[in-house]
PDB file of C-alpha atoms in Angstrom:
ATOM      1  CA  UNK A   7     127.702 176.656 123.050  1.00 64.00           C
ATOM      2  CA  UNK A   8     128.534 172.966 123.481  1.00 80.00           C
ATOM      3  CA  UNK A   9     129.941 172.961 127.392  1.00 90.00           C
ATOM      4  CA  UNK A  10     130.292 169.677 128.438  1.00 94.00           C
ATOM      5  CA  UNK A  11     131.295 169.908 132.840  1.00 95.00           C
ATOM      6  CA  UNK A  12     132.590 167.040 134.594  1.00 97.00           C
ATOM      7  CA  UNK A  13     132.913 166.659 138.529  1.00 96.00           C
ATOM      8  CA  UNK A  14     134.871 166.531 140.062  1.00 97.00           C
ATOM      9  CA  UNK A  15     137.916 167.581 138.519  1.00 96.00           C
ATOM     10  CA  UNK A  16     140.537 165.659 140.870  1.00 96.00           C
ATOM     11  CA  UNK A  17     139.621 162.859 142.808  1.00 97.00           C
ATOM     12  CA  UNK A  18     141.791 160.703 145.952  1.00 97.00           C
ATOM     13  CA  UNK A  19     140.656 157.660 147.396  1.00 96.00           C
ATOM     14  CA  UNK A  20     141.324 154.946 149.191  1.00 96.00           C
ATOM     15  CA  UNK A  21     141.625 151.521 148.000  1.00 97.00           C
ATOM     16  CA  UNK A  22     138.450 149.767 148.289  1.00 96.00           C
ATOM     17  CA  UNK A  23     136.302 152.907 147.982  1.00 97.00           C
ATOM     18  CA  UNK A  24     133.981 154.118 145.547  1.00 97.00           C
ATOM     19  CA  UNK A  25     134.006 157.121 143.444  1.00 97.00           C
ATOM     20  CA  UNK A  26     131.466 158.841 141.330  1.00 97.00           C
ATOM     21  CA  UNK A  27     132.542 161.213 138.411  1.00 97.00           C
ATOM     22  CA  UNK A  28     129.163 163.064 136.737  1.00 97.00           C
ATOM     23  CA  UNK A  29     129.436 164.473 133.119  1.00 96.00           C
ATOM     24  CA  UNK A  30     127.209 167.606 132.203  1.00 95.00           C
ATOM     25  CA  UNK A  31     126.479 168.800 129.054  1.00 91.00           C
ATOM     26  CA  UNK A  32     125.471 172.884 130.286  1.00 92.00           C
ATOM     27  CA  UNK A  33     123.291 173.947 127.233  1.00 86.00           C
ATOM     28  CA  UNK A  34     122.468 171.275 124.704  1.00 85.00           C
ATOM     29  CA  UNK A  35     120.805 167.870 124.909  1.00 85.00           C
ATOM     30  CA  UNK A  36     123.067 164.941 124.467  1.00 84.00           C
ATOM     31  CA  UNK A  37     121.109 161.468 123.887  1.00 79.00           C
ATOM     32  CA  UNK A  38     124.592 160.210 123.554  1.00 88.00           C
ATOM     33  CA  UNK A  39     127.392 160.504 126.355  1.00 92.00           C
ATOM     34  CA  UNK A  40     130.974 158.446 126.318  1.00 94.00           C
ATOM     35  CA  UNK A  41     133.878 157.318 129.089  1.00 96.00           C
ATOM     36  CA  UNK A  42     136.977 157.618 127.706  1.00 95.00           C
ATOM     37  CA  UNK A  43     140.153 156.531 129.843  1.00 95.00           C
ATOM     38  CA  UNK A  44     143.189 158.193 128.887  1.00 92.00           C
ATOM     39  CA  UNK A  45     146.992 157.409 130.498  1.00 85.00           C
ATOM     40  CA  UNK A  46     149.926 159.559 130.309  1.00 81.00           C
ATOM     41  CA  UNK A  47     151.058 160.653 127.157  1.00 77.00           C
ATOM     42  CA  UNK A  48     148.533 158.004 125.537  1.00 81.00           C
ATOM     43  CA  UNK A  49     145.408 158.348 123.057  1.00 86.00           C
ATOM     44  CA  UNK A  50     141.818 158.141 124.610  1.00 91.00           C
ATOM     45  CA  UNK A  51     140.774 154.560 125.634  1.00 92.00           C
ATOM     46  CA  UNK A  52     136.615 153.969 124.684  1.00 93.00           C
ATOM     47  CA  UNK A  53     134.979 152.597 127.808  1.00 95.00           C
ATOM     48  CA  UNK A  54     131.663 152.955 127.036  1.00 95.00           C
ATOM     49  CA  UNK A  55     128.436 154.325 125.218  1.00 92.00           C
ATOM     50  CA  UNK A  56     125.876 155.842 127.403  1.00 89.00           C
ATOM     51  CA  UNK A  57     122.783 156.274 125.770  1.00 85.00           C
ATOM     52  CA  UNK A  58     119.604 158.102 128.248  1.00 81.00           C
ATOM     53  CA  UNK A  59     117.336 156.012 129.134  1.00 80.00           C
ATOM     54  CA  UNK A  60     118.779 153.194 128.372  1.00 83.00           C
ATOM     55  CA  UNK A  61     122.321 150.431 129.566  1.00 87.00           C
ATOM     56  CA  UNK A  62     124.985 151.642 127.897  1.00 91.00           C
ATOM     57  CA  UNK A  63     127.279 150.002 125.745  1.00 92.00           C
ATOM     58  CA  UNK A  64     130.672 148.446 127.312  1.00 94.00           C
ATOM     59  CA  UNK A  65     133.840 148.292 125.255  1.00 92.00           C
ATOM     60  CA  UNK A  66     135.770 144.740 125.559  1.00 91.00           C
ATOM     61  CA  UNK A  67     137.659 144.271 128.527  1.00 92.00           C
ATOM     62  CA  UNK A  68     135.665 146.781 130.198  1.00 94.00           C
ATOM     63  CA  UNK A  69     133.652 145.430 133.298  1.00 93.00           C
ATOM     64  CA  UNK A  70     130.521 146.618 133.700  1.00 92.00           C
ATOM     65  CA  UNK A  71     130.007 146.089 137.186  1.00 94.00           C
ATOM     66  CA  UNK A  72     133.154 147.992 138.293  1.00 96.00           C
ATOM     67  CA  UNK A  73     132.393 150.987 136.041  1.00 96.00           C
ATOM     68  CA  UNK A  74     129.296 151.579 136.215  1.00 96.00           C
ATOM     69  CA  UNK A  75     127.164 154.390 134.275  1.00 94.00           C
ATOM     70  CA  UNK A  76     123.826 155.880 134.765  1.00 90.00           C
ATOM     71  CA  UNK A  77     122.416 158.411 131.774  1.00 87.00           C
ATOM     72  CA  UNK A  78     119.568 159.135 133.892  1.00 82.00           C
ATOM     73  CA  UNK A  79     118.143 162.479 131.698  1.00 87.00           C
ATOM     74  CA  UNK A  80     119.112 164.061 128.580  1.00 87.00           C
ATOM     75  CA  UNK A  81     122.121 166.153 130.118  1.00 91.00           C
ATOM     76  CA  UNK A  82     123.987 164.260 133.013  1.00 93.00           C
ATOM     77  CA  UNK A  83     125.707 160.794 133.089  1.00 93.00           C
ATOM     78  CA  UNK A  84     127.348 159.302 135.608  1.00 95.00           C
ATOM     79  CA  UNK A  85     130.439 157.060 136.105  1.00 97.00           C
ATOM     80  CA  UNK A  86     130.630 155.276 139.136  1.00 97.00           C
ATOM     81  CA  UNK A  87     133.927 153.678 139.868  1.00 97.00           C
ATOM     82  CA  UNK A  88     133.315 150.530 142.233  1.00 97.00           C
ATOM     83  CA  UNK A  89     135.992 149.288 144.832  1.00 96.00           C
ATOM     84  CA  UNK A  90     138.694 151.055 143.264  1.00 96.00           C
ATOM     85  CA  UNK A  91     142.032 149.991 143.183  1.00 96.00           C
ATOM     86  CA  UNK A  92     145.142 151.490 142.772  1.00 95.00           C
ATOM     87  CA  UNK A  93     145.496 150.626 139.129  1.00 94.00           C
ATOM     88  CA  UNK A  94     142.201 152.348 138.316  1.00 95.00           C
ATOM     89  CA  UNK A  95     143.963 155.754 138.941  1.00 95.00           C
ATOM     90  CA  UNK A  96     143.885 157.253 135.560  1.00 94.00           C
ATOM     91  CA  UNK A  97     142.279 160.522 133.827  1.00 95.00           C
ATOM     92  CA  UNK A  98     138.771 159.561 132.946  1.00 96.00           C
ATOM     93  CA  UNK A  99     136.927 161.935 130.458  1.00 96.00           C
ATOM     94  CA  UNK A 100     133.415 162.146 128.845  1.00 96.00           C
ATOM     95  CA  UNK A 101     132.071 163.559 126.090  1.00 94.00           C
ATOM     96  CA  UNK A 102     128.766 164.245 124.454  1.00 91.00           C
ATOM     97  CA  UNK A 103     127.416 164.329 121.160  1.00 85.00           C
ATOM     98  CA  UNK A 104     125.124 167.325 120.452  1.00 74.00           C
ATOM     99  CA  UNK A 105     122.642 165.284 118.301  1.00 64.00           C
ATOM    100  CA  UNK A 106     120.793 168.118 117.193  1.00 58.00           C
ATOM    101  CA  UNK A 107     123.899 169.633 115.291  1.00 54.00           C
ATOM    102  CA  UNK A 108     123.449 169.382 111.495  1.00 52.00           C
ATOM    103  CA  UNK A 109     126.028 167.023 111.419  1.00 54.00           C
ATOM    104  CA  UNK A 110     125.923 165.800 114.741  1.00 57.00           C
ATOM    105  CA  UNK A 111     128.780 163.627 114.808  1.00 72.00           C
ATOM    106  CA  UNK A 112     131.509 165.923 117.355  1.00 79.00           C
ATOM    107  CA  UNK A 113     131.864 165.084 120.322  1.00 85.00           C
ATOM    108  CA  UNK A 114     132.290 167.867 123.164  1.00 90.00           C
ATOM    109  CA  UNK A 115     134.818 166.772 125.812  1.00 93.00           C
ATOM    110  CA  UNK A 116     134.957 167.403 129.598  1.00 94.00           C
ATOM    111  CA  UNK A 117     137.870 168.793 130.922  1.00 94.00           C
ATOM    112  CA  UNK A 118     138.356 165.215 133.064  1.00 95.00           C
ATOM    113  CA  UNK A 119     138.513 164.051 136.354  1.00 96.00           C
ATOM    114  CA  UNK A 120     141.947 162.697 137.534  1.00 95.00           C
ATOM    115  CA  UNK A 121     141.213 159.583 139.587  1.00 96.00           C
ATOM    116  CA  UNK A 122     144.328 158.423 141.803  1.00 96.00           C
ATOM    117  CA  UNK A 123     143.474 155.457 144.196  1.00 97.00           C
ATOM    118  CA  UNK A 124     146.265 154.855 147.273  1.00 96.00           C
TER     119      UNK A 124
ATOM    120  CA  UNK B   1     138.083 145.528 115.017  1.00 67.00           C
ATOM    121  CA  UNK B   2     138.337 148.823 113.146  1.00 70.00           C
ATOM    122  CA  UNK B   3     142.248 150.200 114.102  1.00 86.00           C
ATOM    123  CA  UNK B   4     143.253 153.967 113.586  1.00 92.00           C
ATOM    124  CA  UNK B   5     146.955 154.970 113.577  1.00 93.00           C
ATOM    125  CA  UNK B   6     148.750 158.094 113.421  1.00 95.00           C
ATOM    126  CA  UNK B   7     152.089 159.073 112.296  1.00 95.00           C
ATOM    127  CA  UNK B   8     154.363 160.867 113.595  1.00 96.00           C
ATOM    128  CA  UNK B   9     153.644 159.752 117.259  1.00 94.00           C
ATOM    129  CA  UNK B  10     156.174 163.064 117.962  1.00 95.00           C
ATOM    130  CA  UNK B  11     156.904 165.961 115.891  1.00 96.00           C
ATOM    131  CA  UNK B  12     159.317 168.535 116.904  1.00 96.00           C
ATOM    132  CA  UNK B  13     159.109 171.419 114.677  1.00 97.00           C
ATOM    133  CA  UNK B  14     161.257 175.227 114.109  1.00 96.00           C
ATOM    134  CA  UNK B  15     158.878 177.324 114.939  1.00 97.00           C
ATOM    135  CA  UNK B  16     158.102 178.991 111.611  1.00 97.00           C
ATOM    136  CA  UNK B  17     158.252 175.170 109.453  1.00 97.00           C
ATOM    137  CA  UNK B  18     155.590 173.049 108.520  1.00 97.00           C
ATOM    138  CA  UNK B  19     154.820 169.937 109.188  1.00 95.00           C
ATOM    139  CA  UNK B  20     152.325 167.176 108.451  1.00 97.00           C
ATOM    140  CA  UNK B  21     150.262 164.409 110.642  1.00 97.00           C
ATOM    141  CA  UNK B  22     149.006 161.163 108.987  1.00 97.00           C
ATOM    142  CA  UNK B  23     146.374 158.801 109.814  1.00 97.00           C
ATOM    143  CA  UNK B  24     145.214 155.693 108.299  1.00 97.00           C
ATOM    144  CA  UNK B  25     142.114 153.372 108.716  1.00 95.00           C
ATOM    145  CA  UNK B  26     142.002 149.832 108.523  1.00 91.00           C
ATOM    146  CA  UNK B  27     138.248 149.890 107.074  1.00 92.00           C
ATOM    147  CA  UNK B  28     136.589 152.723 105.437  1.00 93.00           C
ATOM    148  CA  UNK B  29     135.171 155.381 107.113  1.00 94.00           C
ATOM    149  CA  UNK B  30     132.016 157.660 107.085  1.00 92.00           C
ATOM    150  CA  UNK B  31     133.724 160.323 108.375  1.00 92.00           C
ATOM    151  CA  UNK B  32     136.988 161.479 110.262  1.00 94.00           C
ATOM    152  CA  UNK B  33     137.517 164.049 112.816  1.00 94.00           C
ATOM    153  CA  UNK B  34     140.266 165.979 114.150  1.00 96.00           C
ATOM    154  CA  UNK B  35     140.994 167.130 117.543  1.00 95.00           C
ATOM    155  CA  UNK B  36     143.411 169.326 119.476  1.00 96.00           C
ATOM    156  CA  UNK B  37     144.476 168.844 123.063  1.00 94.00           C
ATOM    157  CA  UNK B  38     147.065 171.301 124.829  1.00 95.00           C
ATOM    158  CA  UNK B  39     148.765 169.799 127.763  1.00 91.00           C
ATOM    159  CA  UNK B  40     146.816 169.140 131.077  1.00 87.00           C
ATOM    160  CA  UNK B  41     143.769 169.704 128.976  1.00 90.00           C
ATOM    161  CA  UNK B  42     141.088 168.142 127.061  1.00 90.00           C
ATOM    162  CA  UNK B  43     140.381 166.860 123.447  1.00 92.00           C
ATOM    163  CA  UNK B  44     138.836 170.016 121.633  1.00 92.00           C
ATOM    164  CA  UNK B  45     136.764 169.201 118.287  1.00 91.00           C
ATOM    165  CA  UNK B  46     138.998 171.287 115.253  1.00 94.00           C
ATOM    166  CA  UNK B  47     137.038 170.004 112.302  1.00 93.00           C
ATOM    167  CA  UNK B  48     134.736 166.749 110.433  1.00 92.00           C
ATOM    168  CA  UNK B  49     135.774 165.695 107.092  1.00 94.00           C
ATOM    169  CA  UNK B  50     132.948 163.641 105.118  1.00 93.00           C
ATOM    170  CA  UNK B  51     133.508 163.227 101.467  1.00 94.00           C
ATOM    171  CA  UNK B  52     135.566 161.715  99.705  1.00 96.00           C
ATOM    172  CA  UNK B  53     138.374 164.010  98.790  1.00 97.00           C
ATOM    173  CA  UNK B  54     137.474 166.854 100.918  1.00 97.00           C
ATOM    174  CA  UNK B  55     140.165 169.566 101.871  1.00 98.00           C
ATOM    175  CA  UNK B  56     138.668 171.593 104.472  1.00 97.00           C
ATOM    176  CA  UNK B  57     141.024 175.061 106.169  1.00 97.00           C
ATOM    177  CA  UNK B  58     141.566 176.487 109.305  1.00 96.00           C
ATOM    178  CA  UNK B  59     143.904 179.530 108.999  1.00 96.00           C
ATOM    179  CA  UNK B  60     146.712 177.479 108.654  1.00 97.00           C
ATOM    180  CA  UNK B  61     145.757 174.030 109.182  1.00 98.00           C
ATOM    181  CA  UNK B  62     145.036 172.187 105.877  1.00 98.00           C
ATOM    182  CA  UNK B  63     142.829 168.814 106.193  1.00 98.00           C
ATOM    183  CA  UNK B  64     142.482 166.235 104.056  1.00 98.00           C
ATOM    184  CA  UNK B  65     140.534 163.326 103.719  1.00 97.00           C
ATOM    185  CA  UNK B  66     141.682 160.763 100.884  1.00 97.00           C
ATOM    186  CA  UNK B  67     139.470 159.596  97.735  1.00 97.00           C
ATOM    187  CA  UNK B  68     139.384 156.158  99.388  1.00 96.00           C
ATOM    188  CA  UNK B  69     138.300 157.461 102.933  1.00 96.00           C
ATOM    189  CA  UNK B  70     140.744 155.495 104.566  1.00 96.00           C
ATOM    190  CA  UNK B  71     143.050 158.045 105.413  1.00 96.00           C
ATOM    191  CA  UNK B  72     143.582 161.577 106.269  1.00 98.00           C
ATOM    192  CA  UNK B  73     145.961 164.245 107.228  1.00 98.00           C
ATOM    193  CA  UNK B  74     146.434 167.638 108.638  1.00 98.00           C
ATOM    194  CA  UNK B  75     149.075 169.724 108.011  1.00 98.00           C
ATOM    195  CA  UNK B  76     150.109 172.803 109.326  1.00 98.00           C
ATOM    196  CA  UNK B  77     151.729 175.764 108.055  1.00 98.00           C
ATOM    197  CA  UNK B  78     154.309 178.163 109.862  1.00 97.00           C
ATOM    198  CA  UNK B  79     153.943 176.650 113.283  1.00 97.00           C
ATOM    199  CA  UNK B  80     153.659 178.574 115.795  1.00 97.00           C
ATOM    200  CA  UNK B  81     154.160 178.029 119.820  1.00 96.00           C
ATOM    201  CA  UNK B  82     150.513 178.227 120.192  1.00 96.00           C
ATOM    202  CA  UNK B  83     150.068 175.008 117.746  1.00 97.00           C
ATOM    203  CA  UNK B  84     151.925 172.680 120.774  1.00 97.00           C
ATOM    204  CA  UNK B  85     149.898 170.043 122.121  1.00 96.00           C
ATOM    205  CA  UNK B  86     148.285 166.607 120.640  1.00 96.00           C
ATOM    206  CA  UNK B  87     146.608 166.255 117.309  1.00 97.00           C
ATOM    207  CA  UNK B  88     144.261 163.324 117.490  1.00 96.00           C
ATOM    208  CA  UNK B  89     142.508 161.818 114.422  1.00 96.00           C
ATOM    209  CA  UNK B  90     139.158 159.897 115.181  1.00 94.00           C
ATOM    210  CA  UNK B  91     137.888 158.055 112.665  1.00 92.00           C
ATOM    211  CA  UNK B  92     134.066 156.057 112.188  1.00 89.00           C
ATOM    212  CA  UNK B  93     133.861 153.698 110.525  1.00 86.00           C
ATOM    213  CA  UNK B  94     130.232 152.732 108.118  1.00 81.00           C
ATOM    214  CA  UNK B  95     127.478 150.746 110.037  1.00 78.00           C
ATOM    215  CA  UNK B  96     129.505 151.549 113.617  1.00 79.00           C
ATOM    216  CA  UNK B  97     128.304 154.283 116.083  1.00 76.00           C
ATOM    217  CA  UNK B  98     131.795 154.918 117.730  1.00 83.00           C
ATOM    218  CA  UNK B  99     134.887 156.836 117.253  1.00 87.00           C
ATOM    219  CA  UNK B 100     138.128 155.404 117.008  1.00 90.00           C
ATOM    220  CA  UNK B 101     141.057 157.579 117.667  1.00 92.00           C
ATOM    221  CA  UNK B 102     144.586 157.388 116.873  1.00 93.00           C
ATOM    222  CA  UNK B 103     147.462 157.690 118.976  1.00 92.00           C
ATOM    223  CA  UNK B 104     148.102 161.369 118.458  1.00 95.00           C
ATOM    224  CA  UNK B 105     150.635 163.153 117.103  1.00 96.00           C
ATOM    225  CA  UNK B 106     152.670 165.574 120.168  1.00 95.00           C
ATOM    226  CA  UNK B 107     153.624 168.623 118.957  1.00 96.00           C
ATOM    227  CA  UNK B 108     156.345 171.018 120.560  1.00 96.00           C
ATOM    228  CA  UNK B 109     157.965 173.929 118.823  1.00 96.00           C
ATOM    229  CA  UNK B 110     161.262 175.345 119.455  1.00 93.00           C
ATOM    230  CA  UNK B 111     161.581 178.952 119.186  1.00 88.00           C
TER     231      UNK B 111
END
């Protein structure tokens, strides 16, 4: 158990552009979703807490109206990447927290989507 | 803020040695986790540690969280090539709902 999917997996756009990255958890509930950024050879960057149903919760330094997130139900958040630019290309990953876990406190990571922006 | 770091930030080991990761917390913590992520992949959850104290195994990986919850470790016995990749620490700290992770420690092991 405890599958978290992201899509997609690879992503190339254009400068200017949009992109949309979706995080899936396959066979739990997960109240609780979060964007992590990650660069080469570095340690995972909190962007934000997504919490269903409600706005999520934006690190500082993080703009909320370029990265955008939608936890519209109890097992899919979204990222939305507004008018990207070529220093947004980076490996974005989500995870989930399975909150009905007795200790409910892991998070279950996505495999990632790599973002590159020309 | 709350600040996690991690020692050795690279850790090149005999394949066969041990070897030991450290991380430290600038504020206390409720609990620390460990995870595991193999190049080109993602973080993978290996284990919590809650009390104070608490040595928790894993075949050959030893955790530890210290009496003042401020720091922990993992260490690993008789590394093997399947142990390469990047040990992450992630530490929460009381009254916060986030996880703050460390730096990592890279792993690679020579044959």
């Amino acid at each position: 158990g405890a599958v978290v999917s992201q899509h997609p997996s690879r992503v190339i756009c254009k400068s200017g552009t949009s992109v949309k990255i979706e995080c899936r958890s396959l066979d739990f509930q997960a109240t609780t979703m979060f964007w992590y950024r990650q660069f080469p050879k570095k340690s995972l960057m909190l962007m934000a807490t997504s919490n269903e149903g409600s706005k999520a919760t934006y690190e500082q330094g993080v703009e909320k109206d370029k990265f955008l997130i939608n936890h519209a139900s109890l097992t899919l958040s979204t990222l939305t990447v507004t008018s990207a630019h070529p220093e947004d290309s980076s490996f974005y990953i989500c995870s989930a927290r399975w909150s009905q876990r007795e200790s409910g406190e892991e998070q279950y990571f996505g495999p990632g989507t790599r973002l590159t922006v020309t | 803020g709350q600040q996690v770091m991690q020692i050795p930030q690279y850790q090149h080991v005999q394949e066969g040695e041990d070897f030991t990761t450290y991380c430290n917390s600038s504020t206390t913590l409720s609990n620390i986790q460990w995870y595991k992520q193999r190049p080109g992949g993602h973080p993978v959850f290996l284990i919590q540690l809650v009390k104070s104290g608490e040595v928790k195994k894993q075949k050959r990986l030893t955790f530890q969280f210290g009496e003042a919850k401020k720091n922990s470790s993992l260490h690993i016995t008789a590394t093997q090539t399947t142990d390469v990749g990047t040990y992450f620490c992630a530490g929460r700290a009381t009254n916060d709902y986030k996880l703050s992770f460390g730096a990592g420690t890279t792993v690679t092991v020579r044959a």
